[in-house]
Amino acid sequence: MPAAQTALVIGGGIAGPVEATALTMAGIDVEVYEARTSDPSSASGIGGSLALEPNGLAALRIVGADDAIRAAAIPITRSVMSIASKPGREMPTPRGLPPRQLIDRGALHRILRDLAERAGVRIHHAKKLIRVDEQHDGVTAHFADGTSASADVLIGADGVHSAVRRLIDPDAPGAKYLGLLGFEGTVDDATDTAALEPGTMTFAFGRRAYYLYWKRPDGRIGWGANLPSPQQLTLKEARAVAPGDWLHTLRTAYANDVPGARLAAETTADTLQAVGGLHIMPPVPHWHRGRMVLVGDAVHAPSNSTGQGASLAMESAIELARCLRDMPDAASAFAAYERLRRPRVEKIAARGARISHAKAPGPIAQKMMRLMLPVMLATMNIDKTMAAEQSYVIDWDERFLAPSNL
Ligand SMILES: Cc1cc2nc3c(=O)[nH]c(=O)nc-3n(C[C@H](O)[C@H](O)[C@H](O)COP(=O)(O)OP(=O)(O)OC[C@H]3O[C@@H](n4cnc5c(N)ncnc54)[C@H](O)[C@@H]3O)c2cc1C
């Protein structure tokens, strides 16, 4: 018998629907409560693209979503790094692994939401969690609209600014702003991008700001900007600024970059999407308390430089469901889950912290990067460093017999 019969999942982003689907597979009855008033799977409100690594796809295979994701995504088969508009150098990728997949965030949400609903999960919108009451045999969530819901356990999949994290531990750290705002746009192809092959992603360190670009299946060029900004803005606040004002700022930031200057110049207000501030989560001391536990960005948001945020969120969601399936009670399931996940996610977060500060290097640092890059590429053992990270697969069919198995 699973450690819980019923579960409330708070947050219907990425970890939430995957968690709910996996819990259903584990025989647990689950409902998802999402704060957004509009359907989060609709294109409006969720912008930009997201890359899923092979380990994220492997996690999605367990819940049966990998084929749908691949059908909606672009496979990224080559990565190139360019510094100060110099010709890009190809980055090595681990051998024997499938390509990462670049997918529209709205499409990803839609697929995961549909998957959960097909599995029998009930998803409620406009349900912002504000408070939790704990009883000896269950937990009750209270929402901003005055309603409430009860279950055996409550899972906080409520993102980097998690309310559940603070309910578990009022002294829990908050998300750390990286000093960068995210944007995405599309432009027509032109001579400076004509040689780009579909499936190639270029990571470009511009004179003043970092950006990345790729050729889309429709032949246009997609690009994402990481704009340095001391002012931290939420998604809502970033979208409250007129797109024309953002375009002016982006055109100044990328004015000296090729092809960055053209990408910014030709992006129009109707194709520009602000995606808000970029954050990481410092290590969270308490992943669970009583009948509450955290999953996804709420407990481990690495820098977006790792490309692992969503993939790790999905892995953790599935591992938590497996622990609840196999352990005798919530306390031992949550402890097993933390023991299995904490070392992996903290190692990847530490790698991200080392690379994310390089996103806005000064001219001297850029020169050093240009000099060091060939040496770095020649000496790095990509199979050793990245393969372990990206080839990780959860053995869903393997059952724990006892906590000593961990
Ligand atoms: C610009 C940008 C680019 C990124 N690129 C990548 C990438 O290429 N690859 C990658 O792997 N990751 C990327 N990430 C990170 C990735 O988006 C996250 O790791 C991922 O979304 C985490 O999923 P999650 O479900 O834990 O959180 P979220 O996706 O944030 O979902 C949390 C959900 O909880 C809801 N919620 C919040 N509070 C409450 C409440 N009180 N009550 C009820 N519901 C609530 C929210 O509305 C939201 O729907 C990127 C992030 C950003 C910002």
Short mmCIF file of C-alpha atoms and ligand atoms in Angstrom, two decimals:
data_model
loop_
_atom_site.label_atom_id
_atom_site.label_comp_id
_atom_site.label_asym_id
_atom_site.label_seq_id
_atom_site.Cartn_x
_atom_site.Cartn_y
_atom_site.Cartn_z
CA MET A 1 0.00 0.00 0.00
CA PRO A 2 1.38 3.50 -0.83
CA ALA A 3 2.44 5.89 1.96
CA ALA A 4 -0.61 8.07 1.14
CA GLN A 5 -4.01 7.47 -0.40
CA THR A 6 -4.62 11.08 -1.44
CA ALA A 7 -2.40 14.04 -2.35
CA LEU A 8 -2.76 17.76 -3.09
CA VAL A 9 -0.26 19.15 -5.59
CA ILE A 10 0.15 22.93 -5.33
CA GLY A 11 1.25 24.36 -8.71
CA GLY A 12 0.32 23.29 -12.22
CA GLY A 13 3.50 24.37 -14.03
CA ILE A 14 5.96 21.65 -15.08
CA ALA A 15 6.70 19.61 -11.92
CA GLY A 16 3.03 19.69 -10.82
CA PRO A 17 1.37 17.78 -13.69
CA VAL A 18 4.29 15.31 -13.91
CA GLU A 19 4.03 14.71 -10.16
CA ALA A 20 0.29 14.22 -10.39
CA THR A 21 0.56 11.76 -13.28
CA ALA A 22 3.27 9.73 -11.52
CA LEU A 23 1.27 9.69 -8.25
CA THR A 24 -1.72 8.34 -10.16
CA MET A 25 0.53 5.59 -11.56
CA ALA A 26 1.54 4.88 -7.95
CA GLY A 27 -2.12 4.37 -6.99
CA ILE A 28 -2.58 7.72 -5.21
CA ASP A 29 -5.62 9.92 -5.81
CA VAL A 30 -4.44 13.44 -6.63
CA GLU A 31 -5.74 16.94 -7.34
CA VAL A 32 -3.69 19.87 -8.66
CA TYR A 33 -4.31 23.46 -7.47
CA GLU A 34 -2.86 26.20 -9.70
CA ALA A 35 -2.84 29.91 -8.82
CA ARG A 36 -3.13 31.26 -12.36
CA THR A 37 -6.59 32.48 -13.16
CA SER A 38 -6.29 31.65 -16.83
CA ASP A 39 -5.57 28.17 -18.11
CA PRO A 40 -1.75 27.94 -17.76
CA SER A 41 -1.52 25.76 -20.84
CA SER A 42 -2.81 28.51 -23.11
CA ALA A 43 -0.21 30.32 -25.19
CA SER A 44 -0.91 33.64 -23.49
CA GLY A 45 0.85 34.13 -20.20
CA ILE A 46 3.62 31.57 -20.74
CA GLY A 47 6.30 32.68 -23.06
CA GLY A 48 9.51 31.54 -24.55
CA SER A 49 11.18 28.24 -25.28
CA LEU A 50 12.71 25.69 -23.01
CA ALA A 51 15.34 23.04 -23.67
CA LEU A 52 14.89 19.57 -22.22
CA GLU A 53 18.00 17.45 -21.72
CA PRO A 54 18.11 13.68 -22.39
CA ASN A 55 17.59 12.97 -18.67
CA GLY A 56 14.42 15.09 -18.74
CA LEU A 57 13.15 13.12 -21.73
CA ALA A 58 13.99 9.87 -19.91
CA ALA A 59 11.86 11.04 -16.97
CA LEU A 60 9.01 11.92 -19.33
CA ARG A 61 9.23 8.45 -20.86
CA ILE A 62 8.17 6.99 -17.48
CA VAL A 63 4.90 8.94 -17.55
CA GLY A 64 4.45 8.36 -21.29
CA ALA A 65 4.97 11.95 -22.49
CA ASP A 66 8.30 11.72 -24.34
CA ASP A 67 6.88 11.00 -27.81
CA ALA A 68 4.41 13.91 -27.61
CA ILE A 69 7.23 16.23 -26.52
CA ARG A 70 9.56 15.12 -29.33
CA ALA A 71 6.75 15.60 -31.86
CA ALA A 72 6.31 19.23 -30.74
CA ALA A 73 10.00 20.09 -30.24
CA ILE A 74 13.11 20.89 -32.29
CA PRO A 75 16.05 18.50 -31.72
CA ILE A 76 19.25 20.43 -30.97
CA THR A 77 22.05 18.33 -32.41
CA ARG A 78 24.91 20.87 -32.31
CA SER A 79 25.97 23.55 -29.85
CA VAL A 80 28.31 26.38 -30.78
CA MET A 81 29.90 28.99 -28.52
CA SER A 82 30.72 32.42 -29.89
CA ILE A 83 32.58 35.16 -27.99
CA ALA A 84 32.48 38.83 -29.01
CA SER A 85 31.06 38.05 -32.48
CA LYS A 86 34.01 35.82 -33.43
CA PRO A 87 33.18 32.68 -35.43
CA GLY A 88 31.62 30.10 -33.15
CA ARG A 89 33.43 26.99 -31.92
CA GLU A 90 31.56 23.73 -31.73
CA MET A 91 30.99 22.48 -28.20
CA PRO A 92 31.46 18.76 -27.61
CA THR A 93 28.40 16.77 -26.57
CA PRO A 94 28.36 13.46 -24.70
CA ARG A 95 28.46 10.43 -27.01
CA GLY A 96 25.56 8.03 -27.30
CA LEU A 97 22.87 10.33 -25.90
CA PRO A 98 19.85 11.61 -27.83
CA PRO A 99 19.72 15.36 -28.58
CA ARG A 100 18.21 17.93 -26.25
CA GLN A 101 14.77 19.09 -27.38
CA LEU A 102 13.75 22.75 -27.65
CA ILE A 103 10.04 23.26 -27.06
CA ASP A 104 7.67 26.18 -26.72
CA ARG A 105 6.79 26.52 -23.03
CA GLY A 106 3.07 26.84 -23.78
CA ALA A 107 3.15 23.59 -25.79
CA LEU A 108 5.01 21.80 -22.98
CA HIS A 109 2.42 22.91 -20.43
CA ARG A 110 -0.41 21.81 -22.70
CA ILE A 111 1.09 18.34 -23.21
CA LEU A 112 1.76 17.81 -19.49
CA ARG A 113 -1.66 19.10 -18.46
CA ASP A 114 -3.44 16.82 -20.99
CA LEU A 115 -1.33 13.88 -19.84
CA ALA A 116 -2.34 14.41 -16.20
CA GLU A 117 -6.02 14.82 -17.05
CA ARG A 118 -5.99 11.66 -19.16
CA ALA A 119 -4.54 9.85 -16.13
CA GLY A 120 -7.58 11.02 -14.13
CA VAL A 121 -6.07 14.00 -12.31
CA ARG A 122 -8.40 16.94 -11.53
CA ILE A 123 -6.73 20.31 -12.14
CA HIS A 124 -8.24 23.41 -10.51
CA HIS A 125 -7.35 26.96 -11.59
CA ALA A 126 -7.49 30.30 -9.74
CA LYS A 127 -6.54 28.44 -6.54
CA LYS A 128 -3.74 30.36 -4.87
CA LEU A 129 -2.53 28.59 -1.75
CA ILE A 130 -2.31 30.95 1.23
CA ARG A 131 -2.32 28.73 4.32
CA VAL A 132 -2.13 25.12 5.46
CA ASP A 133 -3.59 23.39 8.55
CA GLU A 134 -1.98 20.17 9.60
CA GLN A 135 -3.85 17.42 11.43
CA HIS A 136 -2.33 14.20 12.81
CA ASP A 137 -3.85 12.24 9.91
CA GLY A 138 -3.86 14.78 7.07
CA VAL A 139 -3.40 18.29 5.78
CA THR A 140 -5.82 21.03 4.67
CA ALA A 141 -4.87 23.66 2.09
CA HIS A 142 -6.65 27.04 2.15
CA PHE A 143 -6.88 29.12 -1.01
CA ALA A 144 -7.22 32.86 -1.60
CA ASP A 145 -10.79 32.43 -2.89
CA GLY A 146 -11.91 31.13 0.53
CA THR A 147 -12.12 27.46 -0.48
CA SER A 148 -10.09 24.59 0.97
CA ALA A 149 -9.10 21.00 0.21
CA SER A 150 -7.78 18.13 2.34
CA ALA A 151 -5.63 15.07 1.69
CA ASP A 152 -3.06 12.78 3.30
CA VAL A 153 -0.07 14.76 1.93
CA LEU A 154 0.60 18.13 0.25
CA ILE A 155 3.28 18.59 -2.41
CA GLY A 156 4.61 22.08 -3.14
CA ALA A 157 5.32 22.30 -6.89
CA ASP A 158 4.79 26.06 -6.73
CA GLY A 159 7.98 27.29 -8.33
CA VAL A 160 10.95 29.38 -7.31
CA HIS A 161 8.88 31.78 -5.15
CA SER A 162 7.16 28.86 -3.40
CA ALA A 163 4.61 29.54 -0.66
CA VAL A 164 4.84 25.92 0.53
CA ARG A 165 8.60 26.34 1.16
CA ARG A 166 7.84 29.07 3.74
CA LEU A 167 5.01 27.02 5.26
CA ILE A 168 7.46 24.15 5.78
CA ASP A 169 10.13 26.48 7.20
CA PRO A 170 9.47 30.19 7.81
CA ASP A 171 13.26 30.73 7.77
CA ALA A 172 13.77 29.02 4.39
CA PRO A 173 15.95 31.00 1.96
CA GLY A 174 14.26 32.90 -0.85
CA ALA A 175 15.13 32.73 -4.54
CA LYS A 176 18.28 34.63 -5.55
CA TYR A 177 17.97 37.01 -8.50
CA LEU A 178 20.79 36.52 -11.03
CA GLY A 179 20.75 40.14 -12.22
CA LEU A 180 19.40 39.11 -15.63
CA LEU A 181 16.03 39.55 -17.35
CA GLY A 182 14.93 37.07 -20.02
CA PHE A 183 13.44 37.94 -23.44
CA GLU A 184 12.69 35.98 -26.57
CA GLY A 185 11.98 37.06 -30.13
CA THR A 186 11.98 35.91 -33.76
CA VAL A 187 13.28 37.58 -36.91
CA ASP A 188 13.68 36.65 -40.57
CA ASP A 189 16.80 34.87 -41.73
CA ALA A 190 19.49 37.08 -43.39
CA THR A 191 23.08 36.82 -44.57
CA ASP A 192 24.57 36.85 -41.05
CA THR A 193 22.52 33.76 -40.07
CA ALA A 194 22.04 32.12 -43.49
CA ALA A 195 24.75 29.52 -42.84
CA LEU A 196 23.02 28.32 -39.67
CA GLU A 197 21.85 24.75 -39.89
CA PRO A 198 18.56 23.76 -38.28
CA GLY A 199 19.39 21.99 -35.03
CA THR A 200 22.36 24.23 -34.21
CA MET A 201 22.11 26.38 -31.10
CA THR A 202 24.60 29.24 -30.79
CA PHE A 203 25.45 30.50 -27.30
CA ALA A 204 26.84 34.00 -27.82
CA PHE A 205 28.75 36.16 -25.35
CA GLY A 206 28.09 39.63 -26.72
CA ARG A 207 30.04 42.79 -25.86
CA ARG A 208 27.56 43.76 -23.16
CA ALA A 209 25.17 40.86 -22.78
CA TYR A 210 24.73 37.15 -23.40
CA TYR A 211 22.25 35.79 -25.95
CA LEU A 212 21.50 32.62 -27.90
CA TYR A 213 19.96 31.95 -31.30
CA TRP A 214 18.83 29.10 -33.52
CA LYS A 215 17.07 28.43 -36.83
CA ARG A 216 13.42 27.47 -36.46
CA PRO A 217 11.63 24.88 -38.61
CA ASP A 218 9.78 27.75 -40.37
CA GLY A 219 13.17 29.17 -41.47
CA ARG A 220 13.02 32.18 -39.14
CA ILE A 221 15.62 32.81 -36.46
CA GLY A 222 14.62 32.42 -32.81
CA TRP A 223 16.70 34.21 -30.20
CA GLY A 224 16.78 34.62 -26.45
CA ALA A 225 18.35 37.51 -24.55
CA ASN A 226 19.71 37.59 -20.99
CA LEU A 227 19.75 41.32 -20.33
CA PRO A 228 21.78 42.49 -17.29
CA SER A 229 19.48 44.54 -15.06
CA PRO A 230 19.94 45.53 -11.43
CA GLN A 231 16.17 45.93 -11.23
CA GLN A 232 14.45 42.66 -10.47
CA LEU A 233 11.09 42.32 -12.25
CA THR A 234 8.47 39.59 -12.11
CA LEU A 235 6.99 38.28 -15.33
CA LYS A 236 3.95 40.52 -14.77
CA GLU A 237 6.09 43.60 -14.11
CA ALA A 238 8.31 42.93 -17.14
CA ARG A 239 5.22 42.61 -19.33
CA ALA A 240 3.78 45.85 -17.95
CA VAL A 241 6.65 47.73 -19.65
CA ALA A 242 5.84 48.74 -23.23
CA PRO A 243 7.54 46.28 -25.68
CA GLY A 244 8.88 49.31 -27.59
CA ASP A 245 10.79 50.40 -24.47
CA TRP A 246 12.29 46.93 -24.05
CA LEU A 247 13.26 46.88 -27.71
CA HIS A 248 15.08 50.18 -27.27
CA THR A 249 17.02 48.73 -24.29
CA LEU A 250 17.82 45.49 -26.14
CA ARG A 251 18.98 47.36 -29.25
CA THR A 252 21.40 49.39 -27.10
CA ALA A 253 22.67 46.30 -25.25
CA TYR A 254 23.37 44.30 -28.42
CA ALA A 255 24.37 47.22 -30.70
CA ASN A 256 27.97 45.99 -31.16
CA ASP A 257 27.25 42.30 -31.71
CA VAL A 258 26.93 40.18 -34.84
CA PRO A 259 24.25 39.00 -35.37
CA GLY A 260 22.91 40.37 -32.05
CA ALA A 261 22.49 43.93 -33.35
CA ARG A 262 20.31 42.76 -36.23
CA LEU A 263 18.33 40.32 -34.09
CA ALA A 264 17.45 43.16 -31.71
CA ALA A 265 16.89 45.71 -34.49
CA GLU A 266 14.50 43.50 -36.48
CA THR A 267 12.51 42.08 -33.57
CA THR A 268 9.11 43.71 -33.51
CA ALA A 269 6.90 44.49 -30.53
CA ASP A 270 4.43 41.75 -31.48
CA THR A 271 7.09 39.00 -31.52
CA LEU A 272 8.98 40.11 -28.39
CA GLN A 273 8.21 38.12 -25.24
CA ALA A 274 9.46 39.25 -21.84
CA VAL A 275 9.93 36.23 -19.57
CA GLY A 276 10.95 38.06 -16.38
CA GLY A 277 13.87 37.80 -13.97
CA LEU A 278 16.16 34.78 -13.80
CA HIS A 279 16.58 33.20 -10.38
CA ILE A 280 18.31 30.33 -8.63
CA MET A 281 17.50 28.63 -5.34
CA PRO A 282 20.29 28.44 -2.76
CA PRO A 283 20.34 25.05 -0.95
CA VAL A 284 17.10 24.57 0.99
CA PRO A 285 17.74 23.18 4.50
CA HIS A 286 14.32 21.53 4.93
CA TRP A 287 12.78 19.77 1.94
CA HIS A 288 9.82 18.45 3.95
CA ARG A 289 8.06 18.72 7.28
CA GLY A 290 5.20 16.61 8.57
CA ARG A 291 2.91 15.90 5.63
CA MET A 292 4.33 18.60 3.32
CA VAL A 293 7.17 18.25 0.82
CA LEU A 294 8.70 20.31 -2.02
CA VAL A 295 9.47 19.43 -5.63
CA GLY A 296 10.91 21.23 -8.67
CA ASP A 297 12.05 24.87 -8.61
CA ALA A 298 10.46 25.27 -5.16
CA VAL A 299 13.39 23.32 -3.73
CA HIS A 300 16.14 23.21 -6.40
CA ALA A 301 16.23 25.82 -9.17
CA PRO A 302 19.68 25.73 -10.83
CA SER A 303 20.91 28.57 -13.02
CA ASN A 304 19.35 28.48 -16.49
CA SER A 305 22.95 28.09 -17.78
CA THR A 306 22.74 24.42 -16.79
CA GLY A 307 19.71 23.83 -19.05
CA GLN A 308 18.54 21.46 -16.31
CA GLY A 309 15.79 23.30 -14.34
CA ALA A 310 12.78 21.64 -15.95
CA SER A 311 14.51 18.29 -16.46
CA LEU A 312 15.47 18.07 -12.77
CA ALA A 313 11.97 19.17 -11.75
CA MET A 314 10.49 16.25 -13.71
CA GLU A 315 13.03 13.77 -12.33
CA SER A 316 12.29 14.83 -8.75
CA ALA A 317 8.54 14.62 -9.33
CA ILE A 318 8.85 11.02 -10.48
CA GLU A 319 11.28 9.99 -7.75
CA LEU A 320 8.97 11.46 -5.09
CA ALA A 321 6.02 9.47 -6.47
CA ARG A 322 8.17 6.32 -6.44
CA CYS A 323 9.11 6.90 -2.79
CA LEU A 324 5.46 7.46 -1.82
CA ARG A 325 4.54 4.28 -3.70
CA ASP A 326 7.10 2.09 -1.96
CA MET A 327 7.68 3.45 1.54
CA PRO A 328 5.36 2.66 4.45
CA ASP A 329 4.55 6.24 5.51
CA ALA A 330 4.97 9.86 4.41
CA ALA A 331 7.91 10.58 6.75
CA SER A 332 10.05 7.73 5.44
CA ALA A 333 8.99 8.43 1.84
CA PHE A 334 10.02 12.11 2.10
CA ALA A 335 13.33 11.21 3.80
CA ALA A 336 14.12 8.64 1.10
CA TYR A 337 13.23 11.15 -1.63
CA GLU A 338 15.53 13.81 -0.19
CA ARG A 339 18.39 11.31 0.22
CA LEU A 340 18.03 10.24 -3.40
CA ARG A 341 17.71 13.71 -4.90
CA ARG A 342 19.68 16.24 -2.84
CA PRO A 343 23.24 15.23 -3.89
CA ARG A 344 22.38 15.26 -7.60
CA VAL A 345 20.51 18.55 -7.70
CA GLU A 346 23.05 20.36 -5.51
CA LYS A 347 25.95 19.18 -7.68
CA ILE A 348 24.24 20.50 -10.81
CA ALA A 349 23.33 23.77 -9.07
CA ALA A 350 26.99 24.22 -8.09
CA ARG A 351 28.07 23.70 -11.73
CA GLY A 352 25.50 26.30 -12.82
CA ALA A 353 26.72 28.81 -10.25
CA ARG A 354 30.27 28.48 -11.63
CA ILE A 355 29.20 29.27 -15.21
CA SER A 356 26.37 31.77 -14.82
CA HIS A 357 28.59 34.63 -13.63
CA ALA A 358 30.32 34.49 -17.04
CA LYS A 359 27.22 35.79 -18.81
CA ALA A 360 28.21 39.45 -18.76
CA PRO A 361 32.02 39.44 -18.85
CA GLY A 362 33.96 42.67 -19.39
CA PRO A 363 36.34 43.15 -22.36
CA ILE A 364 39.36 41.69 -20.52
CA ALA A 365 37.41 38.68 -19.33
CA GLN A 366 36.12 38.19 -22.89
CA LYS A 367 39.66 38.22 -24.24
CA MET A 368 40.66 35.64 -21.62
CA MET A 369 37.64 33.50 -22.53
CA ARG A 370 38.61 33.63 -26.21
CA LEU A 371 42.18 32.56 -25.37
CA MET A 372 41.11 29.86 -22.94
CA LEU A 373 38.24 28.39 -24.96
CA PRO A 374 40.32 26.19 -27.32
CA VAL A 375 42.34 24.85 -24.36
CA MET A 376 39.17 24.23 -22.39
CA LEU A 377 37.47 22.45 -25.28
CA ALA A 378 40.57 20.33 -26.00
CA THR A 379 41.06 19.22 -22.40
CA MET A 380 37.51 18.80 -21.13
CA ASN A 381 36.34 15.22 -20.86
CA ILE A 382 32.74 15.80 -21.84
CA ASP A 383 31.81 12.15 -21.46
CA LYS A 384 32.99 12.27 -17.87
CA THR A 385 31.58 15.66 -16.91
CA MET A 386 28.24 15.79 -18.73
CA ALA A 387 27.33 12.20 -19.54
CA ALA A 388 26.58 11.32 -15.91
CA GLU A 389 24.36 14.37 -15.64
CA GLN A 390 22.46 13.74 -18.86
CA SER A 391 22.25 9.94 -18.94
CA TYR A 392 20.52 9.72 -15.56
CA VAL A 393 17.48 7.43 -15.62
CA ILE A 394 15.12 6.69 -12.73
CA ASP A 395 14.34 3.01 -12.33
CA TRP A 396 10.59 3.35 -11.82
CA ASP A 397 10.02 -0.41 -11.92
CA GLU A 398 12.56 -1.10 -9.19
CA ARG A 399 10.76 -1.24 -5.82
CA PHE A 400 12.39 -0.27 -2.53
CA LEU A 401 12.29 -3.18 -0.10
CA ALA A 402 13.47 -1.21 2.89
CA PRO A 403 15.05 2.19 3.62
CA SER A 404 18.45 0.42 3.83
CA ASN A 405 18.20 -0.06 0.07
CA LEU A 406 19.01 3.62 -0.43
C1 LIG B 1 13.86 32.63 -19.00
C2 LIG B 1 13.94 31.22 -18.49
C3 LIG B 1 14.47 30.25 -19.32
C4 LIG B 1 14.57 28.94 -18.89
N1 LIG B 1 15.07 28.01 -19.72
C5 LIG B 1 15.13 26.73 -19.33
C6 LIG B 1 15.59 25.73 -20.20
O1 LIG B 1 15.93 26.00 -21.36
N2 LIG B 1 15.64 24.45 -19.75
C7 LIG B 1 15.23 24.12 -18.48
O2 LIG B 1 15.28 22.94 -18.14
N3 LIG B 1 14.78 25.05 -17.63
C8 LIG B 1 14.71 26.33 -18.01
N4 LIG B 1 14.24 27.28 -17.16
C9 LIG B 1 13.83 26.85 -15.81
C10 LIG B 1 12.45 26.19 -15.84
O3 LIG B 1 11.51 27.10 -16.35
C11 LIG B 1 12.05 25.74 -14.44
O4 LIG B 1 13.07 24.94 -13.88
C12 LIG B 1 10.74 24.98 -14.44
O5 LIG B 1 9.70 25.80 -14.93
C13 LIG B 1 10.41 24.47 -13.04
O6 LIG B 1 9.13 23.90 -13.04
P1 LIG B 1 8.23 23.98 -11.73
O7 LIG B 1 6.96 23.29 -12.06
O8 LIG B 1 9.00 23.57 -10.55
O9 LIG B 1 7.94 25.54 -11.52
P2 LIG B 1 7.07 26.50 -12.45
O10 LIG B 1 7.19 26.12 -13.87
O11 LIG B 1 7.46 27.89 -12.05
O12 LIG B 1 5.57 26.23 -12.00
C14 LIG B 1 5.10 26.63 -10.72
C15 LIG B 1 3.59 26.80 -10.80
O13 LIG B 1 3.08 27.03 -9.48
C16 LIG B 1 2.10 28.05 -9.53
N5 LIG B 1 2.03 28.67 -8.20
C17 LIG B 1 2.91 29.53 -7.64
N6 LIG B 1 2.51 29.87 -6.40
C18 LIG B 1 1.33 29.24 -6.18
C19 LIG B 1 0.41 29.21 -5.08
N7 LIG B 1 0.62 29.92 -3.94
N8 LIG B 1 -0.71 28.45 -5.17
C20 LIG B 1 -0.94 27.71 -6.31
N9 LIG B 1 -0.10 27.72 -7.40
C21 LIG B 1 1.02 28.47 -7.31
C22 LIG B 1 2.60 28.98 -10.63
O14 LIG B 1 1.55 29.77 -11.16
C23 LIG B 1 3.18 28.00 -11.65
O15 LIG B 1 2.23 27.60 -12.60
C24 LIG B 1 14.14 28.60 -17.57
C25 LIG B 1 13.60 29.59 -16.72
C26 LIG B 1 13.50 30.88 -17.18
C27 LIG B 1 12.91 31.92 -16.26
#
